[in-house]
Short mmCIF file of C-alpha atoms in Angstrom, two decimals:
data_model
loop_
_atom_site.label_atom_id
_atom_site.label_comp_id
_atom_site.label_asym_id
_atom_site.label_seq_id
_atom_site.Cartn_x
_atom_site.Cartn_y
_atom_site.Cartn_z
CA MET F 6 -67.92 -33.88 128.01
CA GLN F 7 -69.54 -30.67 129.30
CA GLY F 8 -69.03 -31.76 132.89
CA TRP F 9 -65.37 -32.50 132.21
CA ILE F 10 -64.86 -29.12 130.59
CA ARG F 11 -66.76 -27.35 133.37
CA ASN F 12 -64.49 -28.93 135.98
CA LEU F 13 -61.32 -27.68 134.26
CA THR F 14 -59.54 -24.68 135.65
CA LEU F 15 -59.72 -21.51 133.60
CA ALA F 16 -56.07 -21.80 132.59
CA ARG F 17 -56.59 -25.33 131.30
CA LYS F 18 -59.66 -24.23 129.37
CA PHE F 19 -57.52 -21.68 127.57
CA MET F 20 -54.91 -24.38 126.93
CA LEU F 21 -57.62 -26.56 125.41
CA VAL F 22 -58.77 -23.75 123.13
CA GLY F 23 -55.17 -23.12 122.12
CA LEU F 24 -54.64 -26.80 121.33
CA VAL F 25 -57.74 -26.93 119.12
CA ALA F 26 -56.70 -23.74 117.34
CA SER F 27 -53.19 -25.13 116.80
CA MET F 28 -54.59 -28.28 115.23
CA MET F 29 -56.81 -26.22 112.94
CA LEU F 30 -53.74 -24.29 111.82
CA ALA F 31 -51.46 -27.33 111.61
CA ILE F 32 -53.52 -29.37 109.14
CA PRO F 33 -53.71 -26.82 106.28
CA SER F 34 -50.16 -25.70 107.07
CA ALA F 35 -48.86 -29.27 106.74
CA ILE F 36 -50.69 -29.66 103.43
CA ALA F 37 -49.22 -26.42 102.09
CA LEU F 38 -45.69 -27.26 103.26
CA ARG F 39 -45.90 -30.75 101.81
CA ARG F 40 -46.89 -29.29 98.47
CA MET F 41 -44.04 -26.78 98.59
CA VAL F 42 -41.52 -29.53 99.43
CA GLY F 43 -42.91 -31.61 96.58
CA ASP F 44 -42.43 -28.69 94.18
CA MET F 45 -38.81 -28.28 95.29
CA VAL F 46 -38.06 -31.99 94.93
CA PHE F 47 -39.70 -32.06 91.51
CA ALA F 48 -37.72 -29.04 90.29
CA GLN F 49 -34.47 -30.56 91.57
CA GLN F 50 -35.24 -33.87 89.83
CA GLU F 51 -35.85 -32.07 86.55
CA PHE F 52 -32.62 -30.11 86.87
CA ALA F 53 -30.60 -33.22 87.80
CA ALA F 54 -31.89 -35.05 84.70
CA LEU F 55 -30.47 -32.51 82.25
CA ALA F 56 -26.93 -33.95 82.40
CA PRO F 57 -28.09 -37.52 81.53
CA VAL F 58 -30.35 -36.04 78.84
CA ARG F 59 -27.39 -34.26 77.24
CA ALA F 60 -25.31 -37.44 77.43
CA ALA F 61 -28.07 -39.47 75.75
CA LEU F 62 -28.44 -36.91 72.96
CA ARG F 63 -24.68 -36.94 72.40
CA ALA F 64 -24.73 -40.72 72.07
CA VAL F 65 -27.60 -40.45 69.58
CA GLN F 66 -25.76 -37.88 67.47
CA LEU F 67 -22.50 -39.84 67.30
CA THR F 68 -24.19 -43.19 66.65
CA GLN F 69 -26.13 -41.62 63.79
CA GLN F 70 -22.88 -40.29 62.34
CA HIS F 71 -21.21 -43.69 62.68
CA ARG F 72 -24.17 -45.31 60.89
CA GLY F 73 -23.82 -42.90 57.97
CA LEU F 74 -20.07 -43.43 57.65
CA SER F 75 -20.51 -47.21 57.93
CA ALA F 76 -23.20 -47.24 55.24
CA ALA F 77 -20.97 -45.36 52.81
CA LEU F 78 -17.96 -47.56 53.68
CA LEU F 79 -19.85 -50.82 53.19
CA ALA F 80 -21.23 -49.52 49.89
CA GLY F 81 -17.64 -49.17 48.66
CA ASN F 82 -16.47 -45.71 49.72
CA THR F 83 -13.17 -46.65 51.35
CA ALA F 84 -12.27 -42.99 51.89
CA MET F 85 -14.71 -43.02 54.80
CA ALA F 86 -12.69 -45.64 56.72
CA PRO F 87 -10.51 -43.27 58.82
CA GLN F 88 -13.51 -41.11 59.74
CA ARG F 89 -15.53 -44.17 60.68
CA GLU F 90 -12.78 -45.50 62.95
CA ALA F 91 -12.45 -42.13 64.70
CA LYS F 92 -16.22 -41.97 65.12
CA ARG F 93 -16.22 -45.46 66.59
CA ASN F 94 -13.97 -44.27 69.40
CA GLU F 95 -16.18 -41.23 69.97
CA VAL F 96 -19.29 -43.41 70.30
CA THR F 97 -17.54 -45.66 72.82
CA GLN F 98 -16.54 -42.64 74.90
CA ALA F 99 -20.03 -41.18 74.65
CA LEU F 100 -21.61 -44.38 75.94
CA ASP F 101 -19.13 -44.44 78.85
CA GLY F 102 -20.14 -40.88 79.67
CA LEU F 103 -23.81 -41.81 79.35
CA ARG F 104 -23.36 -44.65 81.84
CA ALA F 105 -21.78 -42.30 84.39
CA ALA F 106 -24.42 -39.60 83.88
CA VAL F 107 -27.38 -41.97 84.18
CA ALA F 108 -25.89 -43.54 87.33
CA THR F 109 -26.38 -40.21 89.13
CA LEU F 110 -30.15 -40.67 88.87
CA GLY F 111 -30.02 -43.84 90.99
CA ASP F 112 -32.51 -45.72 88.80
CA THR F 113 -31.67 -49.41 88.33
CA ALA F 114 -33.88 -49.80 85.25
CA LEU F 115 -32.12 -46.95 83.45
CA ASP F 116 -28.71 -48.39 84.40
CA LYS F 117 -29.71 -51.71 82.82
CA GLN F 118 -30.80 -49.94 79.63
CA VAL F 119 -27.43 -48.22 79.34
CA ALA F 120 -25.64 -51.53 79.92
CA ALA F 121 -27.71 -53.11 77.14
CA LEU F 122 -26.82 -50.24 74.81
CA ALA F 123 -23.13 -50.68 75.55
CA ALA F 124 -23.37 -54.43 74.91
CA ASP F 125 -25.15 -53.89 71.57
CA TRP F 126 -22.52 -51.37 70.55
CA ALA F 127 -19.68 -53.68 71.59
CA ALA F 128 -21.13 -56.36 69.31
CA LEU F 129 -21.81 -54.00 66.40
CA ALA F 130 -18.59 -51.98 66.19
CA PRO F 131 -16.19 -54.88 65.33
CA VAL F 132 -18.34 -56.36 62.55
CA THR F 133 -18.60 -52.91 60.99
CA ALA F 134 -14.84 -52.49 61.13
CA ASP F 135 -14.04 -55.83 59.49
CA LYS F 136 -16.97 -55.54 57.02
CA SER F 137 -18.33 -58.93 58.06
CA THR F 138 -21.93 -57.71 57.85
CA SER F 139 -24.06 -56.64 54.91
CA SER F 140 -24.92 -53.00 54.36
CA ALA F 141 -28.63 -53.64 55.00
CA GLU F 142 -28.00 -55.56 58.23
CA ASN F 143 -25.50 -52.97 59.43
CA PHE F 144 -27.99 -50.17 58.78
CA ALA F 145 -30.74 -52.06 60.61
CA ARG F 146 -28.58 -52.77 63.66
CA HIS F 147 -27.42 -49.17 63.86
CA THR F 148 -31.00 -47.97 63.55
CA ARG F 149 -32.16 -50.27 66.35
CA LEU F 150 -29.33 -48.96 68.53
CA VAL F 151 -30.26 -45.33 67.86
CA GLY F 152 -33.89 -46.20 68.55
CA ALA F 153 -32.88 -47.70 71.91
CA GLU F 154 -30.87 -44.57 72.73
CA ILE F 155 -33.86 -42.35 71.95
CA GLU F 156 -36.05 -44.64 74.04
CA LEU F 157 -33.59 -44.22 76.92
CA LEU F 158 -33.87 -40.46 76.47
CA GLU F 159 -37.66 -40.73 76.73
CA ASP F 160 -37.39 -42.91 79.83
CA ILE F 161 -35.08 -40.38 81.49
CA THR F 162 -37.62 -37.63 80.89
CA ASN F 163 -40.41 -39.86 82.19
CA THR F 164 -38.53 -40.99 85.30
CA SER F 165 -37.40 -37.48 86.20
CA GLY F 166 -40.84 -36.01 85.56
CA ILE F 167 -39.66 -33.56 82.89
CA VAL F 168 -42.58 -34.55 80.64
CA LEU F 169 -44.97 -33.56 83.45
CA HIS F 170 -43.61 -30.03 83.83
CA PRO F 171 -46.56 -28.05 85.27
CA GLU F 172 -45.92 -24.72 83.52
CA ALA F 173 -46.84 -24.18 79.88
CA THR F 174 -43.46 -22.70 78.87
CA GLY F 175 -41.42 -25.58 80.25
CA TYR F 176 -43.87 -28.21 79.02
CA PHE F 177 -43.89 -27.04 75.39
CA LEU F 178 -40.15 -26.46 75.49
CA GLN F 179 -39.33 -30.00 76.64
CA ASN F 180 -41.85 -31.42 74.16
CA GLY F 181 -40.13 -29.73 71.24
CA VAL F 182 -36.54 -30.21 72.38
CA LEU F 183 -36.70 -33.72 73.82
CA GLY F 184 -39.75 -35.18 72.09
CA ARG F 185 -39.86 -33.87 68.53
CA LEU F 186 -36.36 -32.82 67.53
CA PRO F 187 -34.65 -36.18 68.23
CA ALA F 188 -37.14 -37.72 65.79
CA VAL F 189 -36.16 -35.09 63.21
CA THR F 190 -32.47 -35.90 63.61
CA GLU F 191 -33.16 -39.61 63.27
CA ALA F 192 -35.18 -39.23 60.08
CA LEU F 193 -32.47 -37.03 58.58
CA GLY F 194 -29.79 -39.39 59.90
CA GLN F 195 -31.35 -42.38 58.15
CA MET F 196 -31.63 -40.30 54.98
CA ARG F 197 -27.94 -39.44 55.29
CA ALA F 198 -26.87 -43.07 55.64
CA ARG F 199 -29.14 -44.53 52.97
CA GLY F 200 -28.54 -41.66 50.54
CA ALA F 201 -24.74 -41.83 50.92
CA ALA F 202 -24.81 -45.56 50.21
CA ILE F 203 -27.03 -45.03 47.15
CA LEU F 204 -24.78 -42.33 45.71
CA THR F 205 -21.70 -44.48 46.38
CA ARG F 206 -23.24 -47.37 44.43
CA GLY F 207 -24.67 -45.04 41.78
CA GLU F 208 -28.05 -46.77 41.75
CA ALA F 209 -31.31 -46.64 43.69
CA SER F 210 -34.06 -49.23 43.72
CA ALA F 211 -37.76 -48.41 43.91
CA GLU F 212 -37.65 -49.58 47.52
CA ASP F 213 -34.79 -47.16 48.26
CA LYS F 214 -36.73 -44.22 46.83
CA LEU F 215 -39.91 -45.20 48.66
CA PHE F 216 -37.98 -45.44 51.91
CA LEU F 217 -36.38 -42.02 51.43
CA SER F 218 -39.73 -40.47 50.51
CA SER F 219 -41.24 -41.84 53.71
CA LEU F 220 -38.37 -40.44 55.77
CA ARG F 221 -38.77 -37.10 54.01
CA ARG F 222 -42.39 -36.80 55.11
CA GLU F 223 -41.51 -37.87 58.64
CA ALA F 224 -38.71 -35.33 58.98
CA ALA F 225 -40.82 -32.47 57.63
CA GLY F 226 -43.77 -33.36 59.88
CA GLU F 227 -41.72 -33.71 63.05
CA LEU F 228 -39.90 -30.44 62.35
CA ARG F 229 -43.23 -28.63 61.95
CA ASN F 230 -44.39 -30.06 65.27
CA ALA F 231 -41.12 -29.12 66.97
CA THR F 232 -41.32 -25.56 65.64
CA LYS F 233 -44.91 -25.28 66.84
CA SER F 234 -43.88 -26.38 70.33
CA MET F 235 -41.08 -23.79 70.38
CA VAL F 236 -43.46 -21.01 69.37
CA LEU F 237 -45.89 -22.03 72.11
CA ALA F 238 -43.02 -22.12 74.59
CA TRP F 239 -41.83 -18.59 73.87
CA ARG F 240 -45.34 -17.11 73.60
CA ASP F 241 -45.23 -16.02 77.25
CA ASP F 242 -41.46 -15.75 77.64
CA PRO F 243 -39.68 -13.16 75.45
CA ALA F 244 -36.27 -14.32 76.71
CA ILE F 245 -36.84 -17.81 75.29
CA LYS F 246 -37.98 -16.29 72.00
CA THR F 247 -34.79 -14.25 71.81
CA ALA F 248 -32.67 -17.35 72.53
CA LEU F 249 -34.44 -19.75 70.17
CA GLU F 250 -35.88 -17.78 67.27
CA ARG F 251 -32.66 -17.77 65.25
CA PRO F 252 -31.74 -21.46 65.88
CA VAL F 253 -35.31 -22.47 64.96
CA SER F 254 -35.07 -20.58 61.66
CA ALA F 255 -31.62 -22.02 60.93
CA ALA F 256 -32.75 -25.58 61.65
CA ALA F 257 -35.82 -25.18 59.41
CA ALA F 258 -33.77 -23.68 56.57
CA GLY F 259 -31.10 -26.38 56.86
CA SER F 260 -33.68 -29.14 56.78
CA GLU F 261 -35.45 -27.63 53.79
CA ALA F 262 -32.17 -27.33 51.91
CA VAL F 263 -31.16 -30.99 52.31
CA LEU F 264 -34.66 -32.25 51.53
CA LYS F 265 -34.45 -30.29 48.28
CA LEU F 266 -30.96 -31.69 47.69
CA MET F 267 -32.21 -35.25 48.13
CA ASP F 268 -35.12 -34.60 45.78
CA GLU F 269 -32.88 -33.21 43.05
CA ARG F 270 -29.91 -35.56 43.40
CA ILE F 271 -31.58 -38.87 44.29
CA LEU F 272 -35.36 -39.06 44.09
CA ASP F 273 -35.82 -37.06 40.86
CA ALA F 274 -32.32 -37.43 39.39
CA ARG F 275 -31.82 -39.21 36.08
CA ALA F 276 -28.21 -40.06 36.95
CA LEU F 277 -26.95 -40.62 40.48
CA ASP F 278 -23.62 -38.89 39.97
CA TYR F 279 -23.65 -36.46 42.87
CA PRO F 280 -20.58 -37.01 45.12
CA ALA F 281 -21.52 -39.09 48.14
CA LYS F 282 -19.11 -37.16 50.37
CA ASP F 283 -20.79 -33.86 49.45
CA TYR F 284 -24.22 -35.30 50.15
CA PHE F 285 -22.98 -36.69 53.47
CA ALA F 286 -21.44 -33.34 54.43
CA ALA F 287 -24.60 -31.40 53.54
CA MET F 288 -26.79 -33.80 55.52
CA THR F 289 -24.41 -33.67 58.48
CA GLN F 290 -24.49 -29.88 58.46
CA ALA F 291 -28.31 -29.88 58.48
CA ILE F 292 -28.46 -32.44 61.30
CA ASP F 293 -25.91 -30.46 63.28
CA LEU F 294 -28.26 -27.46 63.04
CA GLN F 295 -30.99 -29.59 64.63
CA PHE F 296 -28.64 -30.53 67.46
CA ALA F 297 -27.61 -26.87 67.82
CA LEU F 298 -31.30 -26.05 68.27
CA ILE F 299 -31.59 -28.87 70.80
CA GLU F 300 -28.65 -27.47 72.76
CA ALA F 301 -30.16 -23.97 72.71
CA GLY F 302 -33.43 -25.47 73.90
CA LEU F 303 -31.65 -27.36 76.68
CA ALA F 304 -30.03 -24.12 77.82
CA ALA F 305 -33.50 -22.55 77.95
CA LEU F 306 -34.80 -25.57 79.86
CA ASP F 307 -31.87 -25.28 82.26
CA ARG F 308 -32.84 -21.68 82.97
CA ASN F 309 -36.53 -22.54 83.24
CA PHE F 310 -35.91 -25.39 85.69
CA SER F 311 -33.50 -23.27 87.74
CA GLU F 312 -36.10 -20.52 88.00
CA ALA F 313 -38.77 -23.05 88.96
CA ASN F 314 -36.50 -24.43 91.68
CA ALA F 315 -35.76 -20.93 92.98
CA ARG F 316 -39.46 -20.06 93.02
CA ALA F 317 -40.26 -23.25 94.88
CA GLN F 318 -37.66 -22.45 97.53
CA VAL F 319 -38.93 -18.87 97.89
CA ASN F 320 -42.52 -20.08 98.17
CA PHE F 321 -41.52 -22.64 100.78
CA GLY F 322 -39.70 -20.02 102.83
CA PHE F 323 -42.60 -17.59 102.51
CA ILE F 324 -45.20 -20.17 103.54
CA LEU F 325 -43.08 -21.49 106.42
CA GLY F 326 -42.31 -17.98 107.63
CA GLY F 327 -45.97 -17.02 107.42
CA ILE F 328 -47.03 -20.07 109.37
CA LEU F 329 -44.45 -19.45 112.09
CA LEU F 330 -45.35 -15.75 112.27
CA LEU F 331 -49.09 -16.37 112.43
CA GLY F 332 -48.67 -19.27 114.84
CA GLY F 333 -46.40 -17.25 117.12
CA THR F 334 -48.72 -14.23 116.99
CA ALA F 335 -51.77 -16.37 117.74
CA ALA F 336 -50.00 -18.11 120.63
CA GLY F 337 -48.88 -14.77 122.05
CA LEU F 338 -52.36 -13.28 121.83
CA LEU F 339 -53.91 -16.37 123.38
CA TRP F 340 -51.39 -16.27 126.23
CA ALA F 341 -51.99 -12.56 126.80
CA VAL F 342 -55.77 -13.02 126.79
CA ALA F 343 -55.50 -16.00 129.13
CA VAL F 344 -53.28 -14.14 131.59
CA SER F 345 -55.45 -11.03 131.46
CA THR F 346 -58.69 -12.98 131.86
CA THR F 347 -57.32 -15.13 134.67
CA ARG F 348 -56.06 -12.06 136.49
CA ALA F 349 -59.43 -10.34 136.07
CA VAL F 350 -61.29 -13.38 137.36
CA ARG F 351 -58.91 -13.70 140.30
CA GLU F 352 -59.44 -10.03 141.17
CA ALA F 353 -63.19 -10.47 140.95
CA VAL F 354 -63.04 -13.48 143.28
CA ASP F 355 -60.87 -11.55 145.72
CA LEU F 356 -63.30 -8.63 145.60
CA ALA F 357 -66.26 -10.94 146.20
CA ALA F 358 -64.45 -12.51 149.13
CA ALA F 359 -63.70 -9.09 150.58
CA VAL F 360 -67.34 -8.04 150.25
CA ALA F 361 -68.48 -11.27 151.86
CA GLU F 362 -66.18 -10.64 154.83
#
């Protein structure tokens, strides 16, 4: 090796040094650039998933409403029939929109889940319309469908990487908005459907009251967890606090009000004479406040993901520019030193030759 290097011309020795230096620069530079590209791709995936997430949440909200209207209708409240039919059409449209939104992600497994949801809905909607199913079975089938929609929502967040958001603000925000709050809406949604049916019939079994009590605890617990996540999210971001503080308070107050209403008019009531339509309306208003909070949280997530994407692009440009600048400067210096040294050596050789002559 030493003999081979010794036999190289001076210019080639400098080329060899330059090549080794370039390799030393290239390896860490490639690692840094790869990481920056990964950050950009990740941020873009998160941002692209927000449209399917919104579509899934819309399907959840409308299916929950259809379940409540169907429960009251099957319990004997025929005044709910026009509303239920209109809601049926809305659910169908929402699932069509969900299919189109999920297709943009290019994930075959998610596409199959949406197709299964649509098939379940296509089988459920007609039997609800013609009342060929019992109230209990109808409630169970609706609840399974909503559960599958929420599972799809979770899978979208998993596939897109939203649940792995690296920054604390975005992580706690997505946990509260996409993890906890849908569970709150579902607990309240089941309470709406079961409670409306109970008030329509004017009687509640021990099983009914036990079921509602269980849902009450679940809703209160999930709302506490969601609120905690929101507070952690805005701890380091005053803008998020400004955007979410009021919707969080409104959602908590709305939930507390309907839980109190259910206690007074169903669980602790001596006579179940409270109008089912009023109970349904109050529950719907409280659930809508949860979805309003979800939408405000999604807007905050949208901003957070956009900022993360912008930062990733800036970091990539900064790193790439730095590498090119340092690499170009190093190459220029090496070339200048090589030329200067070669010229000096050549002059020395010429001087030695002149002296020898």
